[in-house]
Tab-separated table of C-alpha atoms in Angstrom:
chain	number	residue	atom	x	y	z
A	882	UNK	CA	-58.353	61.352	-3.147
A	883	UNK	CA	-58.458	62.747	-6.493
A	884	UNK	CA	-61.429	63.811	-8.718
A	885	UNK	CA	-61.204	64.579	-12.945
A	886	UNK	CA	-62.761	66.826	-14.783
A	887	UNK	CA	-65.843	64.172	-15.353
A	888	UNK	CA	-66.211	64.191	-11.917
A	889	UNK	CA	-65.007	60.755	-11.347
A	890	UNK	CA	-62.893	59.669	-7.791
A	891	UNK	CA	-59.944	57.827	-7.473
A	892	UNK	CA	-58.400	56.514	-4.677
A	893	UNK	CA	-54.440	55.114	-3.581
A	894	UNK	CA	-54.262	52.827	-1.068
A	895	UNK	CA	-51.011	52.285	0.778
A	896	UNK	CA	-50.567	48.915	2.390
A	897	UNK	CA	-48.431	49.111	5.187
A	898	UNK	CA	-46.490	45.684	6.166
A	899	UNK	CA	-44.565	45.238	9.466
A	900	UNK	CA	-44.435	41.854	9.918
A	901	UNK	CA	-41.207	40.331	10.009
A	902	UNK	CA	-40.790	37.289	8.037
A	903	UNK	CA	-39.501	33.771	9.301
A	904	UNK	CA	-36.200	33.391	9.612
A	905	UNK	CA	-34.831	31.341	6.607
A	906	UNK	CA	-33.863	27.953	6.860
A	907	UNK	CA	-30.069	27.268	8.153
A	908	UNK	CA	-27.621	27.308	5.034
A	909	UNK	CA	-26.392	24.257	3.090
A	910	UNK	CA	-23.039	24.151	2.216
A	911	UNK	CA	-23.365	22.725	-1.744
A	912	UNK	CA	-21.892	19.177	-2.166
A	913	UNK	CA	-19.467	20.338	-5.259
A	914	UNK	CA	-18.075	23.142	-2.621
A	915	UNK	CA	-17.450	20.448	-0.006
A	916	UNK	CA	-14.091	18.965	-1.131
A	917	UNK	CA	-13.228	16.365	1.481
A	918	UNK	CA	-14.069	12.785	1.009
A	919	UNK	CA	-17.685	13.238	2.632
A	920	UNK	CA	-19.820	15.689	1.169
A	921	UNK	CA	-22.029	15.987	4.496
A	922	UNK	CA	-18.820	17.255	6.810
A	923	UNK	CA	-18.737	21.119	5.617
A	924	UNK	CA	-14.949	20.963	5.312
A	925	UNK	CA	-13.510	22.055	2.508
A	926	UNK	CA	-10.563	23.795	0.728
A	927	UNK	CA	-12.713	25.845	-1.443
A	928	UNK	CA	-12.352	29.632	0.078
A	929	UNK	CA	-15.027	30.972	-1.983
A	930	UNK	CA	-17.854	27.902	-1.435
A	931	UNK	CA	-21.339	28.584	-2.051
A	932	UNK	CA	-23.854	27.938	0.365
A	933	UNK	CA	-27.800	26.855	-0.817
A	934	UNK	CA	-30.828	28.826	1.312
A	935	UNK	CA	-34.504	28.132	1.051
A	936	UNK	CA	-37.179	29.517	3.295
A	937	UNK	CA	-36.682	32.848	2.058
A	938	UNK	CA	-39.086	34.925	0.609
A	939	UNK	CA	-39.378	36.231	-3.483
A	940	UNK	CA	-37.768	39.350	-3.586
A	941	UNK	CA	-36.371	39.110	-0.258
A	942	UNK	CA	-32.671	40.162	0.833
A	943	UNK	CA	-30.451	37.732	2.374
A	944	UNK	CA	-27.686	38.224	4.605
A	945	UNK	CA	-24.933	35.585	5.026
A	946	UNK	CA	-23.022	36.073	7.965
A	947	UNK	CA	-19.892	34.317	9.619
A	948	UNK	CA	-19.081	34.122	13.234
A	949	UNK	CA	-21.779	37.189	13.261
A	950	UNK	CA	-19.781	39.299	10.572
A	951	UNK	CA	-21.598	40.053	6.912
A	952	UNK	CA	-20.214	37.684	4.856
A	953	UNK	CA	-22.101	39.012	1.780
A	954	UNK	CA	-25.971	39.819	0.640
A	955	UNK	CA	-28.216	38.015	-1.948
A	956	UNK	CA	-31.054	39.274	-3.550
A	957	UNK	CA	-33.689	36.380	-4.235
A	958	UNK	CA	-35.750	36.991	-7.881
A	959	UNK	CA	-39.425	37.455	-8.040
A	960	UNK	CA	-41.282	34.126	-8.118
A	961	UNK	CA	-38.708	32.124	-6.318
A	962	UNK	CA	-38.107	31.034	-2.979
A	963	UNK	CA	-34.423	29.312	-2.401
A	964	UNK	CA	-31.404	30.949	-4.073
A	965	UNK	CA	-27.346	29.999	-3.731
A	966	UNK	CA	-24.490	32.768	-2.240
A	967	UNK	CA	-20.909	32.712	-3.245
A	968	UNK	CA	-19.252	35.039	-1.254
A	969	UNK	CA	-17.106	37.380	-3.548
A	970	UNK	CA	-14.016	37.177	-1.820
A	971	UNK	CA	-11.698	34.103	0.035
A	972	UNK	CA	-12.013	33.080	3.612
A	973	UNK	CA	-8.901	32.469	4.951
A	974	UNK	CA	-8.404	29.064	6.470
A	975	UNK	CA	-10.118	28.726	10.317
A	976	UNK	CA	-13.899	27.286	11.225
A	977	UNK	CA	-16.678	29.371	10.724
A	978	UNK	CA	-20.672	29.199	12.265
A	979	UNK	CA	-22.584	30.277	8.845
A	980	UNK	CA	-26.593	32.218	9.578
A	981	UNK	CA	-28.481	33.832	7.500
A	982	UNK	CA	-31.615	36.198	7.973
A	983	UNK	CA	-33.615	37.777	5.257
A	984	UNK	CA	-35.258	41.531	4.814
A	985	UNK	CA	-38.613	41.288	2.681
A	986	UNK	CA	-39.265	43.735	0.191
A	987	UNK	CA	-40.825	45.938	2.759
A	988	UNK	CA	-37.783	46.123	4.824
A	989	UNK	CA	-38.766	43.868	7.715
A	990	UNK	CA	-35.622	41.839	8.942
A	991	UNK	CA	-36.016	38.156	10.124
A	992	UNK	CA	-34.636	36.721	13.100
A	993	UNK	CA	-31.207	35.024	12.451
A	994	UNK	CA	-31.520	30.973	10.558
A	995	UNK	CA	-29.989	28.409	12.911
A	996	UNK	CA	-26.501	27.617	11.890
A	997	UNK	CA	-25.252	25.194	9.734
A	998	UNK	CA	-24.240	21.678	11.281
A	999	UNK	CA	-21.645	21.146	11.547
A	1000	UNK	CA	-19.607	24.301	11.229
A	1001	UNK	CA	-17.984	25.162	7.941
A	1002	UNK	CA	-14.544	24.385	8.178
A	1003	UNK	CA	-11.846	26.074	5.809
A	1004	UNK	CA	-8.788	24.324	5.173
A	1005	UNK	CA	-6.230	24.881	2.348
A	1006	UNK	CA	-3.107	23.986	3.999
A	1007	UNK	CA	-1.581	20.670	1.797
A	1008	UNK	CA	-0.469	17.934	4.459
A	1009	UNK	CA	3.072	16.815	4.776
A	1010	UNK	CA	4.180	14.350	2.423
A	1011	UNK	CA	3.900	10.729	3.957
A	1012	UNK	CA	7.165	8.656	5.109
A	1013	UNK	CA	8.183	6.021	2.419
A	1014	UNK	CA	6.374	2.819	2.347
A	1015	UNK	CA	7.743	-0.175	3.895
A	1016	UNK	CA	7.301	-3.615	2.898
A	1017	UNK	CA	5.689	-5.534	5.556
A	1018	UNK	CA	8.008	-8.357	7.225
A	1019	UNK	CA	5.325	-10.717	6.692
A	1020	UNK	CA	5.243	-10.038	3.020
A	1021	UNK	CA	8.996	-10.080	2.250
A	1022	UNK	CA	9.104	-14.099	1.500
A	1023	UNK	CA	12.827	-14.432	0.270
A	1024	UNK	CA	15.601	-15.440	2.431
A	1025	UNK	CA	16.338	-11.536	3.099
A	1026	UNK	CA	13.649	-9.548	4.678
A	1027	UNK	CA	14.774	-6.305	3.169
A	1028	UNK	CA	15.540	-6.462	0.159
A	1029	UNK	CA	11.560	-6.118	-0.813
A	1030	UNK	CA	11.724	-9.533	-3.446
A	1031	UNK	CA	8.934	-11.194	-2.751
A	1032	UNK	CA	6.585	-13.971	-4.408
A	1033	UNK	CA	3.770	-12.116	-2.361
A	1034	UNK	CA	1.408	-10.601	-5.141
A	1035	UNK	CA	-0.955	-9.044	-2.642
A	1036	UNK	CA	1.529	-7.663	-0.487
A	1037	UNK	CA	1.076	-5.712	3.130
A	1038	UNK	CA	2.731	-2.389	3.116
A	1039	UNK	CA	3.188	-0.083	6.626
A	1040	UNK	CA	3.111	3.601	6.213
A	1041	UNK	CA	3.565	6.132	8.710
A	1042	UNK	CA	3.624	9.791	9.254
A	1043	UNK	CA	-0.145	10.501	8.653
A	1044	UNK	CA	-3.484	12.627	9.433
A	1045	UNK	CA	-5.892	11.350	11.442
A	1046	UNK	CA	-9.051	10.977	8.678
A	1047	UNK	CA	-6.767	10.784	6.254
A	1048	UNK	CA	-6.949	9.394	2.744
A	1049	UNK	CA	-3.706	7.550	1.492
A	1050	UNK	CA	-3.343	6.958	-1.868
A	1051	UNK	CA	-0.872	4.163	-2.637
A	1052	UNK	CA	1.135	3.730	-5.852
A	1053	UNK	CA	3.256	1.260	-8.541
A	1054	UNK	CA	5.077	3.353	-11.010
A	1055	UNK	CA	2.685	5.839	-10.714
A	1056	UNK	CA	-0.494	3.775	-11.207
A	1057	UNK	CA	-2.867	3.473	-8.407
A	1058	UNK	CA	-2.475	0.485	-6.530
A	1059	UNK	CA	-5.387	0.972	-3.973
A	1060	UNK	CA	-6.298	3.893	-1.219
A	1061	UNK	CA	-6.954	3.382	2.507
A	1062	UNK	CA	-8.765	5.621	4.852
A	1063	UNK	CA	-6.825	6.400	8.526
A	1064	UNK	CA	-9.154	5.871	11.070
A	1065	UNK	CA	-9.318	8.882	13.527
A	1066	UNK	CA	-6.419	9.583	16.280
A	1067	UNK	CA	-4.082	7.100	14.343
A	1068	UNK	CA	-1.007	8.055	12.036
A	1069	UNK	CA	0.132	5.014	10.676
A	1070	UNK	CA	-1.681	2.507	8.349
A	1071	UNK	CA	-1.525	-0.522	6.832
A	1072	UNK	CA	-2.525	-1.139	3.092
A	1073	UNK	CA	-2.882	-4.362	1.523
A	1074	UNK	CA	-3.159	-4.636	-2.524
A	1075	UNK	CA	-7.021	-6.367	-3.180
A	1076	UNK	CA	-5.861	-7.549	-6.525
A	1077	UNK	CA	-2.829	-9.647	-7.534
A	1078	UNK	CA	-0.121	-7.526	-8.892
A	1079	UNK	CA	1.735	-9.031	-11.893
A	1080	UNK	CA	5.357	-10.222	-11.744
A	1081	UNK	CA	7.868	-7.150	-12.344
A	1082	UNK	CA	9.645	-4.194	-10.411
A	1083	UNK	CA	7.838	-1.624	-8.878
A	1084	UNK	CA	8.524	1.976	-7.389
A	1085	UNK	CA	6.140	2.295	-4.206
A	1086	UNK	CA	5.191	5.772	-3.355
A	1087	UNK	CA	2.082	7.332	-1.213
A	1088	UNK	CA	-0.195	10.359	-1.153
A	1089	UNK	CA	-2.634	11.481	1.513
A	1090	UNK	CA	-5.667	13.386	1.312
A	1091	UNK	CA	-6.716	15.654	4.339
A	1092	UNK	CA	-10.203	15.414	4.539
A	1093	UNK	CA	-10.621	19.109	3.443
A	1094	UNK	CA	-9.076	17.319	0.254
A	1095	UNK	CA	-6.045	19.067	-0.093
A	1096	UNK	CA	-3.432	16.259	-1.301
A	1097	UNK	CA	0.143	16.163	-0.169
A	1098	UNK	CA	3.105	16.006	-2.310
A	1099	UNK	CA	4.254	11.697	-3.148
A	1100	UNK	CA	6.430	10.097	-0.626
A	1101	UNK	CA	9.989	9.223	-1.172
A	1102	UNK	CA	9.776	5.657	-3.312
A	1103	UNK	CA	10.157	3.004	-1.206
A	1104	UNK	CA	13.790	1.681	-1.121
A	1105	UNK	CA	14.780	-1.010	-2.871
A	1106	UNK	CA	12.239	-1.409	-5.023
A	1107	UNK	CA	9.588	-4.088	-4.947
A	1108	UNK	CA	10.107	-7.020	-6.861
A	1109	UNK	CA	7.140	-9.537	-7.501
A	1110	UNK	CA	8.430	-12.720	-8.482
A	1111	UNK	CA	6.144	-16.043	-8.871
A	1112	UNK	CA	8.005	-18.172	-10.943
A	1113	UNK	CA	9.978	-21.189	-9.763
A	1114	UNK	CA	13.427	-21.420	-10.953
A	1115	UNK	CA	14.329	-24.378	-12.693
A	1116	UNK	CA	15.414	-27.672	-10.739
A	1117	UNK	CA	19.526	-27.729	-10.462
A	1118	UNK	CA	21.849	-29.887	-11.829
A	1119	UNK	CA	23.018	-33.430	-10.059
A	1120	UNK	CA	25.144	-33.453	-7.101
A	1121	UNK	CA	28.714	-34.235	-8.343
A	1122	UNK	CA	31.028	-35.703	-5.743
A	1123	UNK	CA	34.298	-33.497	-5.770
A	1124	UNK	CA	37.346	-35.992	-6.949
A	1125	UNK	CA	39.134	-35.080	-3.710
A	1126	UNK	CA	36.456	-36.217	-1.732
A	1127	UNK	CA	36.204	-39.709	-3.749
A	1128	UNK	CA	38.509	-41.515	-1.892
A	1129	UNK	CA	38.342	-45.053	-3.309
A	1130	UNK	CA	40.947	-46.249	-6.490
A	1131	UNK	CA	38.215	-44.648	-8.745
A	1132	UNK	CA	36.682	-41.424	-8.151
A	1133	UNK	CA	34.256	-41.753	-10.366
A	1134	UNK	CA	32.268	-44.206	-8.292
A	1135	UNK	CA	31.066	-42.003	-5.312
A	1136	UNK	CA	32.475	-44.560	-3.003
A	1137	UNK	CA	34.209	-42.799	-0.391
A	1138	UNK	CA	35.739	-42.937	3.669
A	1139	UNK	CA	34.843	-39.096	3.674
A	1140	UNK	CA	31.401	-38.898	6.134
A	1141	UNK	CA	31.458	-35.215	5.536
A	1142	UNK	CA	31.769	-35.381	1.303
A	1143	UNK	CA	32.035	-32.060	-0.581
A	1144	UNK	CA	29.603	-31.670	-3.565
A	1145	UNK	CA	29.805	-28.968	-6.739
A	1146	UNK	CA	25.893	-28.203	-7.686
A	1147	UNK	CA	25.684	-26.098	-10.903
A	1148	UNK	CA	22.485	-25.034	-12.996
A	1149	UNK	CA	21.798	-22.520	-10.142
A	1150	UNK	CA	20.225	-18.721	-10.037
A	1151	UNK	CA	22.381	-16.047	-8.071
A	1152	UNK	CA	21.892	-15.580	-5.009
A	1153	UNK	CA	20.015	-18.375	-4.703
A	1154	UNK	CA	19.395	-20.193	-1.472
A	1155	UNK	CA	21.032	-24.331	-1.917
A	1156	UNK	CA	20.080	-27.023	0.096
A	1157	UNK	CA	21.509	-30.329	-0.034
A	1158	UNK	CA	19.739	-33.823	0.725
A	1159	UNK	CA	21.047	-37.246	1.994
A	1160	UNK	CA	17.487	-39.948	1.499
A	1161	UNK	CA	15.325	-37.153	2.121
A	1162	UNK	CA	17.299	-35.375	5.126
A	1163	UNK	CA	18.850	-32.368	4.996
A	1164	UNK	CA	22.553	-32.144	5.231
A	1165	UNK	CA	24.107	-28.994	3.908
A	1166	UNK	CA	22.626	-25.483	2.238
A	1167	UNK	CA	24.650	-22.189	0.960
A	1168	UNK	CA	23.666	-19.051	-0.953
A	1169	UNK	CA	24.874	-18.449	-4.117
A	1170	UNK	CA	27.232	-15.954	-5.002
A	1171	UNK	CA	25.865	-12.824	-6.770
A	1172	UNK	CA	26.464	-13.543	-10.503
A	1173	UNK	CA	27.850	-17.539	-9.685
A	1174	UNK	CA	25.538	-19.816	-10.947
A	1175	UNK	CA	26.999	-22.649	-9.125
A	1176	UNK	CA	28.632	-23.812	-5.424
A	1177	UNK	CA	30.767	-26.209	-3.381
A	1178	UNK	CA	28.589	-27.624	-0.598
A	1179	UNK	CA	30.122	-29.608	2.519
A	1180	UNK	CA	28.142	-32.516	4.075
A	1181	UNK	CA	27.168	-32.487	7.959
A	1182	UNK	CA	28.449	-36.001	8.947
A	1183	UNK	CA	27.229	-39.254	7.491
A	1184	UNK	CA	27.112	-42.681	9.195
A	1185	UNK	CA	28.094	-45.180	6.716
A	1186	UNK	CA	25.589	-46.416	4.242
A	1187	UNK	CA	24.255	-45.510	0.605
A	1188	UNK	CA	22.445	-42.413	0.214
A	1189	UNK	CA	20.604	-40.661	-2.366
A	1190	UNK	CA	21.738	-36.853	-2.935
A	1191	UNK	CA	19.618	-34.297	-4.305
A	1192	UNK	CA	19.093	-30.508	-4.545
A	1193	UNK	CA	16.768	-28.035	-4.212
A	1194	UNK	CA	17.560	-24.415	-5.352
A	1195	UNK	CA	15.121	-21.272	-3.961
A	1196	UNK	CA	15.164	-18.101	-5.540
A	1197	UNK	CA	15.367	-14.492	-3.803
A	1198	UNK	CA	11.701	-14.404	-3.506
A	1199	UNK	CA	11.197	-17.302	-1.555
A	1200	UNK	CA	10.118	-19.634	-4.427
A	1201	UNK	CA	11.394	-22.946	-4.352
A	1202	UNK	CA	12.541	-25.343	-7.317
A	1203	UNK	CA	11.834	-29.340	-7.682
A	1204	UNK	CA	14.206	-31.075	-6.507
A	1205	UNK	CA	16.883	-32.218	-8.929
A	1206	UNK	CA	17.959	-35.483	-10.679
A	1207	UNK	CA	19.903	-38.156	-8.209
A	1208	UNK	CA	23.348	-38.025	-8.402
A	1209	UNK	CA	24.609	-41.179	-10.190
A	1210	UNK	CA	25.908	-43.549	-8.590
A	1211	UNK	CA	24.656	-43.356	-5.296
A	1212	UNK	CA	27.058	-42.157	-2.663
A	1213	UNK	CA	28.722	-44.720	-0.760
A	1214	UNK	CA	29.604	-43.684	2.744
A	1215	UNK	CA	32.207	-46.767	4.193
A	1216	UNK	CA	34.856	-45.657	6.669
A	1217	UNK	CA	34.637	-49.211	7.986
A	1218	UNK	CA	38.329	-50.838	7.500
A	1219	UNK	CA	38.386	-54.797	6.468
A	1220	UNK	CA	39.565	-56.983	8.455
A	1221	UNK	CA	43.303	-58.753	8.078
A	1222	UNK	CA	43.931	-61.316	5.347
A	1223	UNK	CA	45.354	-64.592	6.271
A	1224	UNK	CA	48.881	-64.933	6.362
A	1225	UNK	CA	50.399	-65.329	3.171
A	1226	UNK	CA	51.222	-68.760	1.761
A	1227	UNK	CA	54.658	-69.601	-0.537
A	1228	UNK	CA	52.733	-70.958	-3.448
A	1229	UNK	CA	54.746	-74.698	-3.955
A	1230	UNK	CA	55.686	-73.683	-7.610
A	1231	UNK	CA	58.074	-70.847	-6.344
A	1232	UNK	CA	59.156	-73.241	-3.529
A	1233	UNK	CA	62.568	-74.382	-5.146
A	1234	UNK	CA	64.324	-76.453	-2.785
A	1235	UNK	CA	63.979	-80.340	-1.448
């Protein structure tokens, strides 16, 4: 109590306050802090994240804590009643159960939030690289199933050596040919291209994302490269009945006693897979020579009769040419010997005497 020289009283009142306030609401971890692929998981690689907190009171103190240790303190402005906590120092990698309480401005501590669901999780460890991609068997459509030519534009590929939850990137030449997610307790993973890749040669490599988001180095490139290859090589020359297998006066006229004929095709790709035809059946095939464009093909054995013979040329990557032109004349198959003439006859001009 005071009174001034005019006599008048004043008074100060001291309000005393020892309620506690409510504890806050549990913290949030903020979305742009939670680096995995789902922003709702509370893993991360970010060893400084900040955390949201509402509930609290204006000009309240908060305490962050982890696993029950002081993690760091905010002080909330007047007027407002949420505020955001970075803590000033990294958290080393491990999983973490994040409270918070807050002191009001009289000094009354809360009871401790509830903890935030699911645990914060700090990881900043970068996965091993994955294996190298594989072309799937499936996919490989050329005669050879490794050599990764293929006329397969949305082809499979198998990768392994993975995290469970893991996101694998998949690339061509360093463009981004489409991502898969590894379902949980696998390793391994399939990836198929959604769109058609265009005709050309490719180095396949892979990435994978933990789900903290910490991306591995690129796998080796897959080995050979891939090769997408849609176009049809051209149709092949004729057939051409090899002279020594032309065993009539001319051999010209594909008349022959050979039932297993030998044929030169030319007009062919390397490497190229060569089949041979007899009316529609087939009777011979060979691969061509790497750099040859053309081959010698032998016959399976023909009954006698006239045939039509015709190619068909397919390429390393499985696609297959028209068939060619006929071979002209048709080929003659006769190992049938005629029979005896008649004896012959003295004609009576040459027969000099009585």
């Amino acid at each position: 109590e005071c009174i001034d020289l005019s006599g008048n009283q004043t008074f100060t009142i001291k309000v005393l306050d020892i309620t506690p306030p409510f504890a806050p609401i549990e913290p949030d971890l903020q979305y742009t802090s939670d680096t995995g692929p789902f922003n709702t998981d509370n893993i991360t690689n970010d060893n400084t994240p900040t955390f949201d907190i509402s509930g609290v009171e204006s000009n309240s103190t908060v305490t962050f804590y982890r696993n029950g240790v002081v993690l760091g303190t905010l002080l909330i402005p007047a007027g407002q009643s949420t505020g955001t906590f970075t803590p000033s120092t990294p958290m080393s990698d491990g999983t973490y159960i994040i409270t918070a309480m807050q002191t009001d401005a009289a000094g009354n501590p809360s009871a401790v939030s509830a903890a935030m669901a699911p645990n914060l999780v700090i990881d900043t460890a970068i996965p091993t690289q994955p294996n190298m991609p594989d072309l799937r068997l499936t996919s490989d459509s050329g005669p050879n199933n490794t050599d990764n030519i293929t006329n397969d534009n949305t082809p499979i590929f198998d990768i392994t050596g993975l995290e469970s939850n893991s996101t694998v990137t998949v690339y061509g030449n360093g463009e981004v040919l489409g991502t898969m997610v590894i379902p949980a307790g696998q390793s391994t993973g399939s990836f198929t291209r959604a769109t058609p890749m265009t005709d050309g040669t490719y180095a396949i490599t892979a990435t994978q994302a933990d789900v903290a988001g910490n991306v591995s180095y690129a796998s080796q490139s897959m080995a050979p490269n891939l090769v997408i290859d849609k176009v049809a090589p051209a149709a092949s020359n004729a057939p051409d009945l090899q002279s020594t297998s032309d065993s009539g006066p001319s051999n010209m006229d594909n008349i022959t006693n050979d039932d297993t004929p030998t044929f030169d095709i030319s007009g062919l790709e390397s490497r190229a897979t060569v089949t041979l035809y007899a009316n529609g059946t087939v009777i011979g095939s060979t691969v061509v020579p790497a750099g040859d464009n053309l081959v010698i093909v032998t016959s399976s054995v023909l009954s006698d009769g006239p045939y039509v013979i015709r190619a068909r040329q397919r390429d390393e990557a499985g696609n297959e040419s028209d068939l060619s032109a006929a071979m002209a004349p048709d080929l003659v198959i006769d190992k049938t010997a005629p029979a005896a003439s008649n004896t012959p006859d003295l004609q009576y001009t040459s027969d000099s005497g009585l």
